[in-house]
Coordinates of C-alpha atoms in Angstrom, one line a residue:
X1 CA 25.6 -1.6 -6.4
X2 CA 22.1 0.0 -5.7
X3 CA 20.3 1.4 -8.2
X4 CA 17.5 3.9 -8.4
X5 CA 14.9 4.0 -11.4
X6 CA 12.2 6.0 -11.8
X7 CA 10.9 5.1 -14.8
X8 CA 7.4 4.6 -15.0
X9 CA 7.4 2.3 -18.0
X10 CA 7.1 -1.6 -17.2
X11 CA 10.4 -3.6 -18.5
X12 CA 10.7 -7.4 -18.8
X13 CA 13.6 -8.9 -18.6
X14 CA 14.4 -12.6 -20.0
X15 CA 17.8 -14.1 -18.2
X16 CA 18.1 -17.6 -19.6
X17 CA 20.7 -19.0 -17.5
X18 CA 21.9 -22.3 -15.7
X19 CA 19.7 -21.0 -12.5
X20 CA 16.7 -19.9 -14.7
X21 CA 16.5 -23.8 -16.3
X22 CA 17.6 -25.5 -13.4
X23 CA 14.5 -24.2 -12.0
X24 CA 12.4 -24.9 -14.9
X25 CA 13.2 -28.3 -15.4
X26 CA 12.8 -28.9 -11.7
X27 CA 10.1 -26.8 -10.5
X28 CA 6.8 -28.9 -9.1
X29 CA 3.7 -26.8 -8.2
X30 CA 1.8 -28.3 -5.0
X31 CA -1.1 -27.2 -3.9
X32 CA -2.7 -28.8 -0.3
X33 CA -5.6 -27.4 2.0
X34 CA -6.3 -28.8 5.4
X35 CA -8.9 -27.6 7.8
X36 CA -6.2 -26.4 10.2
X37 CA -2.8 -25.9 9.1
X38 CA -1.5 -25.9 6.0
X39 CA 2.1 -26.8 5.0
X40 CA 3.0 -24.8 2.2
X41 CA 4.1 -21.8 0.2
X42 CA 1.5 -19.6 -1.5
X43 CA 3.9 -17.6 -3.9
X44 CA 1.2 -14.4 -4.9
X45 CA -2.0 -14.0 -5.6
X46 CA -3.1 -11.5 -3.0
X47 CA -0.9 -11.8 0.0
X48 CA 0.8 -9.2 1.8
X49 CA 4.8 -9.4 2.0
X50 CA 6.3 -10.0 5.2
X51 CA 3.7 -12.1 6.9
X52 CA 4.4 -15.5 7.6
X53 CA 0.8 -16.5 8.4
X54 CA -2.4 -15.9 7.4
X55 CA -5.5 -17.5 9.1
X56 CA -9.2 -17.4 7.4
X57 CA -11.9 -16.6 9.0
X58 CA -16.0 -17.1 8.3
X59 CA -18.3 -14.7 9.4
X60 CA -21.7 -15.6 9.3
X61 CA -24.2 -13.8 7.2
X62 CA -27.6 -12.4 8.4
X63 CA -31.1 -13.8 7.1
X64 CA -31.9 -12.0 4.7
X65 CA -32.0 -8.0 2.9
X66 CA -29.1 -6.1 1.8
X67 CA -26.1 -6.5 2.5
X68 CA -24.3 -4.1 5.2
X69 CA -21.1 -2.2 4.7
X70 CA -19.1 -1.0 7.6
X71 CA -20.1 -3.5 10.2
X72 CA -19.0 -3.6 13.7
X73 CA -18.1 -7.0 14.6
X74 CA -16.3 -8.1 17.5
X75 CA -13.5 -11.1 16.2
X76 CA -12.8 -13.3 19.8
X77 CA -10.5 -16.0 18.7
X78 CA -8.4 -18.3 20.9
X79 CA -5.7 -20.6 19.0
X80 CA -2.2 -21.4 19.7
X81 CA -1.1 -19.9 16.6
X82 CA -2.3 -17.0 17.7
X83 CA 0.6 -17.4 20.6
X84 CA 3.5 -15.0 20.7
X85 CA 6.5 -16.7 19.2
X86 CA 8.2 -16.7 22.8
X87 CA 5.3 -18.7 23.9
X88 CA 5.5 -21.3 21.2
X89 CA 2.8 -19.3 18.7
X90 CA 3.5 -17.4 15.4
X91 CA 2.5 -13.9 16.6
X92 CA 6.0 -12.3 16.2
X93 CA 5.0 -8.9 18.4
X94 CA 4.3 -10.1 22.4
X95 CA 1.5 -6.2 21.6
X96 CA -0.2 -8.2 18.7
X97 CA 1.2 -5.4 16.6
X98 CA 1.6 -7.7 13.4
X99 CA -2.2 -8.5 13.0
X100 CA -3.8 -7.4 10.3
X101 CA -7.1 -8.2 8.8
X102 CA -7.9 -7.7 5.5
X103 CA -11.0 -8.8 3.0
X104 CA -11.0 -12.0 1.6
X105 CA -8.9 -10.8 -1.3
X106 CA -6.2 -11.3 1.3
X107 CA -4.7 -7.7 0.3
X108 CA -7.2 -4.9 1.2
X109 CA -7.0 -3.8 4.8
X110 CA -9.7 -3.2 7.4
X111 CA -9.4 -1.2 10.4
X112 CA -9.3 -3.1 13.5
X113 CA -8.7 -2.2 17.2
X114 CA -7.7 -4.6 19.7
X115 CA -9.4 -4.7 22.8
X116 CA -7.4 -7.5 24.4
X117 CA -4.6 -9.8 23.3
X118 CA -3.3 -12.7 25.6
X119 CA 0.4 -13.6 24.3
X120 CA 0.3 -16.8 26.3
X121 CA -2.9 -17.8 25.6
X122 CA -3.3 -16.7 22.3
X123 CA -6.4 -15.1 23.0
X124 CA -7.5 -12.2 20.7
X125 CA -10.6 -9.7 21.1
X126 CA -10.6 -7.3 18.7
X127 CA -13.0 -5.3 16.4
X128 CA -13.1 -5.1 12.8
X129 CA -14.9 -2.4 10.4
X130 CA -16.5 -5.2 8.5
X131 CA -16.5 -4.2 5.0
X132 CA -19.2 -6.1 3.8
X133 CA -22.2 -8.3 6.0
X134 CA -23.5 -10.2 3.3
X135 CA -27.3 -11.5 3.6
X136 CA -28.4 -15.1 3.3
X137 CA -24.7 -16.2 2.6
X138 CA -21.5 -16.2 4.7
X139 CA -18.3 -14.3 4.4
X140 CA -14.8 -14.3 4.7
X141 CA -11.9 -12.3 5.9
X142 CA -8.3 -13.0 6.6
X143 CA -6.2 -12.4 9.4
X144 CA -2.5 -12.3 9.0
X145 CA 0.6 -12.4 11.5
X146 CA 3.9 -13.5 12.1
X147 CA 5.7 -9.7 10.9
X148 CA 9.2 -9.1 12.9
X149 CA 9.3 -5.8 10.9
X150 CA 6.0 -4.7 12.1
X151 CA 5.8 -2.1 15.3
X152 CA 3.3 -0.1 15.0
X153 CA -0.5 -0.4 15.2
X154 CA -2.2 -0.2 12.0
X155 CA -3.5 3.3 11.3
X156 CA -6.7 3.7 8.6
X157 CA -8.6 6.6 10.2
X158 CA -10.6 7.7 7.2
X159 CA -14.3 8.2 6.1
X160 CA -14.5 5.0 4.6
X161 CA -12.9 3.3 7.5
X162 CA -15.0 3.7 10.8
X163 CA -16.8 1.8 13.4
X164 CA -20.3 2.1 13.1
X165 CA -22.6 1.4 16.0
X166 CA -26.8 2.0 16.4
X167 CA -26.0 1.4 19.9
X168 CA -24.2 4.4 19.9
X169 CA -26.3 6.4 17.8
X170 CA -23.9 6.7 14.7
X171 CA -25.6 7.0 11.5
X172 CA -26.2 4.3 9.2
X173 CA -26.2 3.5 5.5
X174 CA -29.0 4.2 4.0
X175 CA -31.7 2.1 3.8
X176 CA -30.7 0.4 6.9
X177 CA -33.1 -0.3 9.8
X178 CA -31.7 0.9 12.8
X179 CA -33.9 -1.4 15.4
X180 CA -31.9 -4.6 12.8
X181 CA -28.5 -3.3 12.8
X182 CA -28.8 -3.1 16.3
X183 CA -29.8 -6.2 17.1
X184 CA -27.5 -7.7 14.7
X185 CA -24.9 -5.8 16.7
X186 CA -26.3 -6.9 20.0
X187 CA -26.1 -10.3 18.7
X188 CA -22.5 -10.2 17.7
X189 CA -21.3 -8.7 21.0
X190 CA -22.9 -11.1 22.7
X191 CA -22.0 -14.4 21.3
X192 CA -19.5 -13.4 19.0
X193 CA -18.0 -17.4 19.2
X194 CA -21.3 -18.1 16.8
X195 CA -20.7 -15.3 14.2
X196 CA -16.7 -16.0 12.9
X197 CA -15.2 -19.1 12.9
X198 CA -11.9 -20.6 11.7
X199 CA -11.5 -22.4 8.4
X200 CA -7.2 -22.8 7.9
X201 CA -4.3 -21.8 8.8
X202 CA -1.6 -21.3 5.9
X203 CA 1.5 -20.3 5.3
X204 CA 2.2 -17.2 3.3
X205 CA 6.0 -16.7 4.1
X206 CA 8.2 -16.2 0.4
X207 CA 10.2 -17.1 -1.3
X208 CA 9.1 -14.0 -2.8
X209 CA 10.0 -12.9 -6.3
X210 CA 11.0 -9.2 -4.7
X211 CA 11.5 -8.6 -0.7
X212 CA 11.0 -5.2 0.5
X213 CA 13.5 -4.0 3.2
X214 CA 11.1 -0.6 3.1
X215 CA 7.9 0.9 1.2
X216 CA 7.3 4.6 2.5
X217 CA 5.4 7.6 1.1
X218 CA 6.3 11.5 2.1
X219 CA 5.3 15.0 1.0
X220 CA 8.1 16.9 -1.1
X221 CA 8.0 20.9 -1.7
X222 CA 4.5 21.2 -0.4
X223 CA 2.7 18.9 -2.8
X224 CA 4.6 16.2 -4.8
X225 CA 3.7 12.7 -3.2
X226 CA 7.0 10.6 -3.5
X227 CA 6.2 6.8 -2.9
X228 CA 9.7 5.0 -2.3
X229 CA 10.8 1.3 -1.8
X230 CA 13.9 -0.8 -1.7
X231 CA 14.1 -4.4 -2.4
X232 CA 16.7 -6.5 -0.5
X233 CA 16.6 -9.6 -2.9
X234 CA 15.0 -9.9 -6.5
X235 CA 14.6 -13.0 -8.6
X236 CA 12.8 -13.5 -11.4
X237 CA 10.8 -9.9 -10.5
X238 CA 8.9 -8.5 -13.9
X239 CA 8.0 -5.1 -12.6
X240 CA 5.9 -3.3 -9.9
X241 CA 2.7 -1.4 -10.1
X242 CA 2.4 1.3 -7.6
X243 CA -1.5 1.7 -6.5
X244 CA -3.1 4.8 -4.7
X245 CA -6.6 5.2 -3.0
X246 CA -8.5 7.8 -1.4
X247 CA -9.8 5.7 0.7
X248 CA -7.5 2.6 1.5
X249 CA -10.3 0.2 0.2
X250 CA -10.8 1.4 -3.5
X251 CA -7.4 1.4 -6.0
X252 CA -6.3 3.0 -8.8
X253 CA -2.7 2.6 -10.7
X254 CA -0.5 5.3 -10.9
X255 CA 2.3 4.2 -12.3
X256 CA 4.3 0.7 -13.4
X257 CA 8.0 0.3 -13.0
X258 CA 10.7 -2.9 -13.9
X259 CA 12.1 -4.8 -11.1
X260 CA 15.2 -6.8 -11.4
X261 CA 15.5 -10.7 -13.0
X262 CA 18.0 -11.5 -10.4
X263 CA 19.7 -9.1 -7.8
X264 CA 21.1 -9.8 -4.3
X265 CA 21.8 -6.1 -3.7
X266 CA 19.8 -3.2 -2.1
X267 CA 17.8 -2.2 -4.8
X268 CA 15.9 1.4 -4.2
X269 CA 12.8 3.0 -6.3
X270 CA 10.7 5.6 -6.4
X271 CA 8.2 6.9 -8.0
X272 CA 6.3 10.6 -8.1
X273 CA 2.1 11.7 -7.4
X274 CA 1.9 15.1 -8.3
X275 CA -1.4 15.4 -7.8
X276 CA -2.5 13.6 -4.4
X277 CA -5.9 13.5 -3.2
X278 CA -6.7 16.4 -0.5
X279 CA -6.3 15.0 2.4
X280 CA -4.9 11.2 3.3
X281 CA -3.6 9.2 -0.2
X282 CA -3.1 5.4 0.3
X283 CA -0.3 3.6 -1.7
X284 CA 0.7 0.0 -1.9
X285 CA 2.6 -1.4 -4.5
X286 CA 1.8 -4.7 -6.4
X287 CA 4.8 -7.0 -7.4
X288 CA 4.8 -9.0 -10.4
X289 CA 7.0 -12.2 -11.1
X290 CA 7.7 -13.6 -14.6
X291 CA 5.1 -16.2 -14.2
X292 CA 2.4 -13.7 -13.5
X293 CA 2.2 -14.3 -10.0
X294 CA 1.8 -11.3 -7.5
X295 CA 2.1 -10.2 -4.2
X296 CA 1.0 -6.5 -2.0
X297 CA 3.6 -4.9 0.0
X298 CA 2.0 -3.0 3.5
X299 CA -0.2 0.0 2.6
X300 CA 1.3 3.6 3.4
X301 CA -0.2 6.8 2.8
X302 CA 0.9 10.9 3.2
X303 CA -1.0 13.7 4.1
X304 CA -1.6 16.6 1.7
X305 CA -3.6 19.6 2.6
X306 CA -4.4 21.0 -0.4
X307 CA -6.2 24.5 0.9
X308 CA -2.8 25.3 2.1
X309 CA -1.5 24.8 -1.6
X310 CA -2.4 27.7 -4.3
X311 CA 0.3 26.8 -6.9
X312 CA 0.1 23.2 -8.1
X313 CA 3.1 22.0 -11.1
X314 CA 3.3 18.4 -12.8
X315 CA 5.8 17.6 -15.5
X316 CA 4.7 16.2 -19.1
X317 CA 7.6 13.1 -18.6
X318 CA 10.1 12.0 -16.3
X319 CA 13.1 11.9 -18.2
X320 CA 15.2 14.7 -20.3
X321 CA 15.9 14.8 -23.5
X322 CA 16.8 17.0 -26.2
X323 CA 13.6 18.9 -26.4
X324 CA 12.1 21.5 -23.6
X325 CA 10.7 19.9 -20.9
X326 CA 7.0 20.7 -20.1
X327 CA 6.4 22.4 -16.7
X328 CA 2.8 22.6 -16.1
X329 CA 1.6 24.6 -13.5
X330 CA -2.5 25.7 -12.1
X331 CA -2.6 28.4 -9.4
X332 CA -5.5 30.7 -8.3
X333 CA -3.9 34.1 -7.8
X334 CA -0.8 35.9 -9.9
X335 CA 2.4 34.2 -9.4
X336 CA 6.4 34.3 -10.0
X337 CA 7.9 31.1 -10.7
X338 CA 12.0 30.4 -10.5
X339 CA 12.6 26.8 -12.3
X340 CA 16.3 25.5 -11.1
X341 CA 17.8 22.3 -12.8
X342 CA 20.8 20.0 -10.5
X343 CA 22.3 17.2 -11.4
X344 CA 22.5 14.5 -8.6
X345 CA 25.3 16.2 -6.6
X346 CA 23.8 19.3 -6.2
X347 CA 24.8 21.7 -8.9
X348 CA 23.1 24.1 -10.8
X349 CA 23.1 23.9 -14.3
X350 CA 20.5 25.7 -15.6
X351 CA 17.7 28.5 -14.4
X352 CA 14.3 30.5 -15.5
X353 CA 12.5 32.9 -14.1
X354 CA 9.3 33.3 -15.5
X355 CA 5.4 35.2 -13.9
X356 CA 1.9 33.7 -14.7
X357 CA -1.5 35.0 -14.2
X358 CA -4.3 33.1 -12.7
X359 CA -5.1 29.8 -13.9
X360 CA -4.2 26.8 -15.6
X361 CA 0.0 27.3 -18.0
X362 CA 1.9 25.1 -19.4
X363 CA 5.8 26.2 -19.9
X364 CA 8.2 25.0 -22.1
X365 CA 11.8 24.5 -20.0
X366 CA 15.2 24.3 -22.2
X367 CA 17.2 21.4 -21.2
X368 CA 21.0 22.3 -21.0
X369 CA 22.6 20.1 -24.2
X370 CA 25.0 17.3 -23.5
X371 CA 23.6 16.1 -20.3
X372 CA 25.3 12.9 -19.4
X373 CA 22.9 9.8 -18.3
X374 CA 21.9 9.9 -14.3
X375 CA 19.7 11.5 -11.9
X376 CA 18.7 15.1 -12.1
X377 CA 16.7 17.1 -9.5
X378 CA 14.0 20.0 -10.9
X379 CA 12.8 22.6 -8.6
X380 CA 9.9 25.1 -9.0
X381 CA 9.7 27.7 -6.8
X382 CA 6.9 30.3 -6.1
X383 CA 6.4 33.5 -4.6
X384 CA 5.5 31.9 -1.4
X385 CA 9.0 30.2 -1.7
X386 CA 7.7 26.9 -1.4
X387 CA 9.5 24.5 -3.8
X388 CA 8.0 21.7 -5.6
X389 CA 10.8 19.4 -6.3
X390 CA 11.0 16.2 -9.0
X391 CA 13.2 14.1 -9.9
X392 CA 13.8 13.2 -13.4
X393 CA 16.3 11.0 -15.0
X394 CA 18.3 11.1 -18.6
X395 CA 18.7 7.8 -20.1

């Protein structure tokens, strides 16, 4: 039956089995690259989940100076991959809503707008924040496509993802000419067939250690960040490391959590931020296999407007024990705080009122003895009766 965990400990599991040694003593590796399509299965290693394609492109790289971040170029690509799959292509949505570009790490996304996308034809013109224009070298980027699950455009509206344009009169890194970004920009719109070309064609389609039916993120209480995902199928899955960013492009780990050696169930997980960035918070989670391989689900992201947030609370753990549980909570004016423990249906089963002064507390929370293992719910109200709601679990 499905399970939810929210541990955030990693936990390996060895399942030595008729399946596990079957596929031991029979598994090959093959590795092939041809300069159009490729006819194989890349397992990890950088490729996001529920694409079944993934093209490489080259951009070319300018003469010479420092390299350029945030680059403006305009992608025009024709190829009957690049067809809808009603015309005979790979492009799942007839919109062109499954493309995504990312670096060449094949995981980090860049924000793209399409300017014109011919199902039939498989004609794409579309712009891409280019990350990085190197100098005196080439680059390289990856497009990816062929995602039934994916139906909505790809949303990275940030500081650190924008379209720069001299042309326009936006600023420019430092440093940067303005009279040679715009003619490299010039350039670019005007022959953009001579500054990205295609190298392959692969295919990135499973079978994946863990397949997500859903990765989400939403704002709880106010200010606790809960990132969830269910698995529809796991198989030989190590454990997951959930990964946030303030920008979409730079990552940090906020947690790790074991997955499943073999499940054909819905599996569901979930794991807590209490302390988001201001603003927009990118997550993605990284999936880990027993042979080290890996793979990135879709990025999300919530919203957390901090200003309208004067009582922040994070917990010491996420489990109860037999000890107090440590509640700690930073606010900037005098507050009233009513802690509630439930258990996973609901009920109450334990309460504190407590008032703090300005600043940063920490409180010590009696846990009820004899809880029985399973899910609990902790709630921490303040004056402004806004709750701030985690959920904890007793092993």
């Amino acid at each position: 039956m499905p399970r939810s965990r929210i541990k955030q400990e990693p936990r390996t599991t060895l399942k030595l089995d008729a399946r596990t040694l079957a596929k031991a003593a029979g598994g090959v590796l093959a590795c092939a690259w041809m300069m159009f399509t490729v006819a194989g299965v890349h397992k990890g290693g950088g490729n996001l989940q529920g694409y079944d394609w993934r093209m490489t492109l080259e951009v070319a790289g300018r003469a010479a100076g420092a390299a350029w971040t945030d680059f403006p170029l305009l992608v025009q690509l024709t190829h009957e991959d690049l067809r809808a799959r009603s015309a005979g292509g790979r492009v799942a949505s007839p919109e062109g809503l499954d493309l995504r570009f990312t670096r060449a790490d094949g995981a980090t996304l860049l924000l793209h707008r399409i300017e014109s996308y011919d199902p039939v034809q498989g004609s794409l013109r579309a712009w891409v924040s280019l990350d990085t224009l190197y100098a005196g070298r080439p680059g390289r980027i990856c497009l990816y496509f062929g995602n039934a699950e994916e139906r909505q455009p790809l949303r990275l509206e940030t500081p650190a993802h924008r379209f720069r344009s001299a042309l326009a009169g936006d600023p420019l890194p430092a440093g940067v000419s303005a009279a040679a970004w715009a003619e490299a920009e010039h350039q670019a719109r005007s022959a953009p067939e001579q500054w990205v070309r295609i190298l392959g064609v692969e295919s990135v389609h499973g079978p994946y250690s863990a397949r997500y039916a859903y990765v989400k993120a939403g704002i709880r209480a106010g200010s606790l960040v809960i990132v969830e995902w269910a698995t529809a199928r796991e198989e030989d899955n190590d454990y997951f490391i959930v990964e946030r960013s303030r920008d979409g492009k730079q990552f940090e780990v906020l947690g790790q959590m074991g997955g499943d050696s073999y499940s054909d169930a819905t599996l569901t997980y979930s794991m807590p931020d209490a302390r988001p960035y201001p603003g927009r918070t990118f997550y993605r989670i990284r999936q880990i296999d027993n042979d080290g391989d890996f793979s990135f689900s879709d990025l999300v992201y919530a919203d957390y407007q901090a200003a309208l947030q004067p009582l922040e609370v994070w917990l010491d753990a996420d489990q109860l024990g037999a000890a107090p549980l440590g509640v700690h909570l930073r606010t900037d004016t005098p507050d009233e705080l009513r802690i509630e423990l439930y258990d996973a249906d609901g009920r109450l089963l334990a309460n504190q009122a407590a008032a703090f002064g300005p600043g940063q507390h920490q409180h010590a929370f009696p846990v009820p003895a004899g809880l029985p293992p399973g899910l609990y719910v902790l709630s921490v109200m303040g004056r402004d009766r806004v709750a701030k709601t985690f959920r904890l679990e007793k092993p």
